[in-house]
Amino acid sequence: EPEVTQTPSHQVTQMGQEVILRCVPISNHLYFYWYRQILGQKVEFLVSFYNNEISEKSEIFDDQFSVERPDGSNFTLKIRSTKLEDSAMYFCASSRQSNSPLHFGNGTRLTVT
Amino acid sequence: QQQVKQSPQSLIVQKGGISIINCAYENTAFDYFPWYQQFPGKGPALLIAIRPDVSEKKEGRFTISFNKSAKQFSLHIMDSQPGDSATYFCAASPNTDKLIFGTGTRLQVFP
């Protein structure tokens, strides 16, 4: 069964550094998302992306965050200047079309020291 | 308005028993209610979902009960197995895209 692939599985970075989290969505999916989960807490929506633009973003997704689909397969989340509170598990998800179920990747654990 | 309240926080069930997890929401615009199962180190995986035009949906041992007037929905796991031990999240959304997740229930099924 096709799956969403995320790399790296674990990223450690120093406060103030830029990080890029990478995702390869399922190949025929058109809608892409980032969610995050702070350790022991609920999964929170960050951003949705369709047709090469952001369709919706949460208040968490401030100017430090950006997303990009640089080619036909990758979908990236960039955090420009990481803070300690950005430490979380970041999940990429994709769906085939609007109103179809989301498929999540296994996540990237980001640790900011 | 945007919250989904989930209980209990943790649940211990014996093998063969019924596990019941409850969720409540406020926003009447929500019309998609999925349940996700998450194993340690993995992403959430869709288990079962319901829309408010039906009051119950069953898939194998998993059943969602939905009460539109009370704005509540629940997951029932019949004949619970040790392999069901995981964290379960309910979610709600006006569409399938921007899911509002509950706080999760850690289920442990003991043999």
Tab-separated table of C-alpha atoms in Angstrom:
chain	number	residue	atom	x	y	z
A	1	GLU	CA	0.000	0.000	0.000
A	2	PRO	CA	1.403	3.419	-0.901
A	3	GLU	CA	2.494	5.534	2.010
A	4	VAL	CA	3.644	9.009	2.946
A	5	THR	CA	7.395	9.055	3.572
A	6	GLN	CA	9.120	11.549	5.838
A	7	THR	CA	12.805	12.283	6.301
A	8	PRO	CA	14.708	12.516	8.517
A	9	SER	CA	13.042	10.497	11.258
A	10	HIS	CA	14.857	12.560	13.893
A	11	GLN	CA	16.438	15.997	13.563
A	12	VAL	CA	18.390	17.731	16.285
A	13	THR	CA	19.166	21.400	15.812
A	14	GLN	CA	20.338	24.354	17.813
A	15	MET	CA	18.039	27.241	18.647
A	16	GLY	CA	18.094	29.864	15.911
A	17	GLN	CA	19.062	27.439	13.165
A	18	GLU	CA	16.972	26.758	10.077
A	19	VAL	CA	15.562	23.298	9.499
A	20	ILE	CA	13.854	21.720	6.527
A	21	LEU	CA	11.627	18.723	7.034
A	22	ARG	CA	10.931	16.641	3.977
A	23	CYS	CA	7.966	14.617	2.880
A	24	VAL	CA	7.102	12.530	-0.144
A	25	PRO	CA	3.308	12.343	-0.330
A	26	ILE	CA	1.444	9.498	-1.986
A	27	SER	CA	1.985	9.922	-5.708
A	28	ASN	CA	-1.549	10.594	-6.971
A	29	HIS	CA	-2.495	12.819	-4.042
A	30	LEU	CA	-3.144	16.491	-4.644
A	31	TYR	CA	-3.643	17.911	-1.152
A	32	PHE	CA	-0.818	18.174	1.341
A	33	TYR	CA	-0.674	19.032	5.017
A	34	TRP	CA	1.619	19.506	7.960
A	35	TYR	CA	0.512	18.726	11.494
A	36	ARG	CA	2.568	18.677	14.651
A	37	GLN	CA	2.382	16.883	17.970
A	38	ILE	CA	4.198	18.183	21.018
A	39	LEU	CA	5.230	15.252	23.194
A	40	GLY	CA	2.253	13.800	25.026
A	41	GLN	CA	-0.196	16.292	23.555
A	42	LYS	CA	-2.725	16.282	20.769
A	43	VAL	CA	-2.028	16.510	17.070
A	44	GLU	CA	-2.410	20.096	15.797
A	45	PHE	CA	-3.042	21.382	12.287
A	46	LEU	CA	-0.363	23.656	10.847
A	47	VAL	CA	-1.056	24.163	7.162
A	48	SER	CA	-2.769	22.783	4.090
A	49	PHE	CA	-1.427	23.139	0.557
A	50	TYR	CA	-3.080	22.654	-2.791
A	51	ASN	CA	-2.274	23.699	-6.328
A	52	ASN	CA	1.067	25.159	-5.265
A	53	GLU	CA	-0.313	27.470	-2.672
A	54	ILE	CA	-1.341	27.498	0.956
A	55	SER	CA	-5.071	26.950	1.264
A	56	GLU	CA	-5.295	27.324	5.028
A	57	LYS	CA	-2.947	27.832	7.963
A	58	SER	CA	-3.285	27.896	11.717
A	59	GLU	CA	-2.108	30.591	14.109
A	60	ILE	CA	0.865	28.360	14.939
A	61	PHE	CA	2.070	28.726	11.345
A	62	ASP	CA	3.665	32.151	11.701
A	63	ASP	CA	6.285	33.905	9.565
A	64	GLN	CA	8.970	31.514	10.774
A	65	PHE	CA	7.286	28.684	8.882
A	66	SER	CA	7.058	28.120	5.164
A	67	VAL	CA	6.092	25.264	2.887
A	68	GLU	CA	7.148	24.406	-0.594
A	69	ARG	CA	6.637	21.782	-3.242
A	70	PRO	CA	9.960	22.192	-5.033
A	71	ASP	CA	9.379	19.412	-7.547
A	72	GLY	CA	6.716	16.886	-8.479
A	73	SER	CA	7.288	14.626	-5.504
A	74	ASN	CA	8.612	16.451	-2.443
A	75	PHE	CA	6.750	18.646	0.015
A	76	THR	CA	8.833	20.518	2.567
A	77	LEU	CA	8.319	22.431	5.784
A	78	LYS	CA	10.951	25.024	6.630
A	79	ILE	CA	11.359	26.609	10.029
A	80	ARG	CA	13.528	29.668	9.579
A	81	SER	CA	14.867	30.248	13.068
A	82	THR	CA	13.978	27.444	15.425
A	83	LYS	CA	12.887	28.010	19.011
A	84	LEU	CA	12.893	25.560	21.910
A	85	GLU	CA	9.100	25.357	21.725
A	86	ASP	CA	9.285	24.101	18.133
A	87	SER	CA	10.448	20.769	19.525
A	88	ALA	CA	7.730	18.331	18.474
A	89	MET	CA	6.860	15.518	16.131
A	90	TYR	CA	5.965	16.915	12.727
A	91	PHE	CA	3.627	14.867	10.561
A	92	CYS	CA	3.104	15.268	6.864
A	93	ALA	CA	-0.193	14.073	5.412
A	94	SER	CA	-1.734	13.895	1.976
A	95	SER	CA	-5.110	13.197	0.459
A	96	ARG	CA	-6.230	12.344	-3.032
A	97	GLN	CA	-8.821	15.087	-3.259
A	98	SER	CA	-10.723	17.451	-1.081
A	99	ASN	CA	-13.011	15.584	1.331
A	100	SER	CA	-11.095	12.330	1.124
A	101	PRO	CA	-9.262	10.796	4.090
A	102	LEU	CA	-5.836	11.993	5.169
A	103	HIS	CA	-2.883	9.622	5.109
A	104	PHE	CA	-0.157	10.478	7.596
A	105	GLY	CA	3.557	9.767	7.471
A	106	ASN	CA	5.483	8.422	10.468
A	107	GLY	CA	6.722	11.855	11.383
A	108	THR	CA	9.981	13.688	11.994
A	109	ARG	CA	10.928	14.229	15.613
A	110	LEU	CA	12.463	17.689	15.842
A	111	THR	CA	14.528	18.454	18.907
A	112	VAL	CA	15.688	22.039	19.382
A	113	THR	CA	18.457	22.490	21.943
B	1	GLN	CA	-15.896	26.317	19.673
B	2	GLN	CA	-13.005	24.650	17.895
B	3	GLN	CA	-12.213	22.142	20.623
B	4	VAL	CA	-12.886	18.445	20.675
B	5	LYS	CA	-12.988	17.018	24.185
B	6	GLN	CA	-11.938	13.399	24.585
B	7	SER	CA	-12.177	11.039	27.548
B	8	PRO	CA	-10.838	9.066	29.239
B	9	GLN	CA	-7.184	10.007	29.057
B	10	SER	CA	-6.199	6.388	29.605
B	11	LEU	CA	-8.052	3.116	29.595
B	12	ILE	CA	-7.115	-0.358	30.747
B	13	VAL	CA	-9.204	-3.245	29.443
B	14	GLN	CA	-8.880	-6.981	29.678
B	15	LYS	CA	-8.586	-9.033	26.548
B	16	GLY	CA	-12.023	-9.752	25.167
B	17	GLY	CA	-13.603	-6.734	26.837
B	18	ILE	CA	-15.181	-3.655	25.280
B	19	SER	CA	-13.190	-0.432	25.073
B	20	ILE	CA	-15.227	2.769	24.928
B	21	ILE	CA	-13.782	6.197	24.199
B	22	ASN	CA	-15.928	9.317	24.136
B	23	CYS	CA	-15.658	12.657	22.390
B	24	ALA	CA	-17.709	15.842	22.425
B	25	TYR	CA	-17.639	18.911	20.208
B	26	GLU	CA	-19.205	22.360	20.123
B	27	ASN	CA	-19.008	23.519	16.537
B	28	THR	CA	-22.158	22.566	14.638
B	29	ALA	CA	-20.314	23.156	11.366
B	30	PHE	CA	-18.325	19.964	11.933
B	31	ASP	CA	-19.571	17.234	9.647
B	32	TYR	CA	-16.739	14.714	9.488
B	33	PHE	CA	-15.712	12.681	12.532
B	34	PRO	CA	-12.778	10.279	12.107
B	35	TRP	CA	-10.980	8.145	14.652
B	36	TYR	CA	-7.248	7.644	14.350
B	37	GLN	CA	-5.069	4.950	15.888
B	38	GLN	CA	-1.451	5.731	16.686
B	39	PHE	CA	1.248	3.271	17.690
B	40	PRO	CA	4.475	4.526	19.306
B	41	GLY	CA	6.833	6.002	16.731
B	42	LYS	CA	4.196	5.969	13.991
B	43	GLY	CA	1.861	8.503	12.476
B	44	PRO	CA	-1.884	8.493	13.108
B	45	ALA	CA	-3.688	5.959	10.932
B	46	LEU	CA	-7.340	6.342	10.018
B	47	LEU	CA	-9.411	3.680	11.724
B	48	ILE	CA	-13.001	4.581	10.958
B	49	ALA	CA	-14.958	7.749	10.201
B	50	ILE	CA	-18.564	8.886	10.250
B	51	ARG	CA	-20.645	11.734	8.917
B	52	PRO	CA	-23.646	13.075	10.847
B	53	ASP	CA	-26.260	11.658	8.502
B	54	VAL	CA	-25.940	8.260	10.249
B	55	SER	CA	-26.007	7.416	13.956
B	56	GLU	CA	-23.737	4.396	13.821
B	57	LYS	CA	-21.030	2.905	11.632
B	58	LYS	CA	-19.433	-0.470	12.143
B	59	GLU	CA	-16.271	-1.876	10.617
B	60	GLY	CA	-15.268	-5.223	12.032
B	61	ARG	CA	-14.734	-4.874	15.775
B	62	PHE	CA	-14.821	-1.069	15.619
B	63	THR	CA	-18.038	0.922	15.888
B	64	ILE	CA	-18.648	4.664	15.954
B	65	SER	CA	-21.813	5.836	17.684
B	66	PHE	CA	-22.877	9.380	16.849
B	67	ASN	CA	-25.375	11.553	18.723
B	68	LYS	CA	-25.933	14.721	16.728
B	69	SER	CA	-28.263	16.417	19.208
B	70	ALA	CA	-25.830	15.873	22.084
B	71	LYS	CA	-22.816	16.682	19.873
B	72	GLN	CA	-21.085	13.547	21.039
B	73	PHE	CA	-19.530	10.547	19.367
B	74	SER	CA	-17.798	7.491	20.669
B	75	LEU	CA	-15.609	4.611	19.566
B	76	HIS	CA	-16.396	1.104	20.739
B	77	ILE	CA	-13.828	-1.639	20.306
B	78	MET	CA	-15.449	-5.037	20.769
B	79	ASP	CA	-13.448	-8.094	21.818
B	80	SER	CA	-10.422	-5.902	22.588
B	81	GLN	CA	-7.061	-7.510	21.846
B	82	PRO	CA	-3.527	-6.759	23.098
B	83	GLY	CA	-2.714	-5.655	19.539
B	84	ASP	CA	-5.279	-2.859	19.958
B	85	SER	CA	-3.041	-1.257	22.600
B	86	ALA	CA	-2.330	2.177	21.148
B	87	THR	CA	-3.325	5.817	21.483
B	88	TYR	CA	-6.670	6.689	19.926
B	89	PHE	CA	-7.567	10.164	18.757
B	90	CYS	CA	-10.971	11.389	17.767
B	91	ALA	CA	-11.130	14.335	15.410
B	92	ALA	CA	-13.704	16.609	13.847
B	93	SER	CA	-13.783	18.925	10.911
B	94	PRO	CA	-16.080	20.846	8.610
B	95	ASN	CA	-14.231	18.951	5.865
B	96	THR	CA	-11.542	16.264	5.839
B	97	ASP	CA	-8.666	18.688	5.619
B	98	LYS	CA	-8.264	20.737	8.778
B	99	LEU	CA	-8.813	18.122	11.445
B	100	ILE	CA	-9.307	19.239	15.039
B	101	PHE	CA	-7.971	16.404	17.162
B	102	GLY	CA	-8.978	15.373	20.637
B	103	THR	CA	-6.347	14.974	23.327
B	104	GLY	CA	-5.997	11.213	22.861
B	105	THR	CA	-6.741	8.102	24.875
B	106	ARG	CA	-4.019	5.632	25.697
B	107	LEU	CA	-5.567	2.165	25.570
B	108	GLN	CA	-3.863	-0.810	27.166
B	109	VAL	CA	-5.359	-4.247	26.664
B	110	PHE	CA	-4.038	-6.897	29.003
B	111	PRO	CA	-4.166	-10.628	28.234
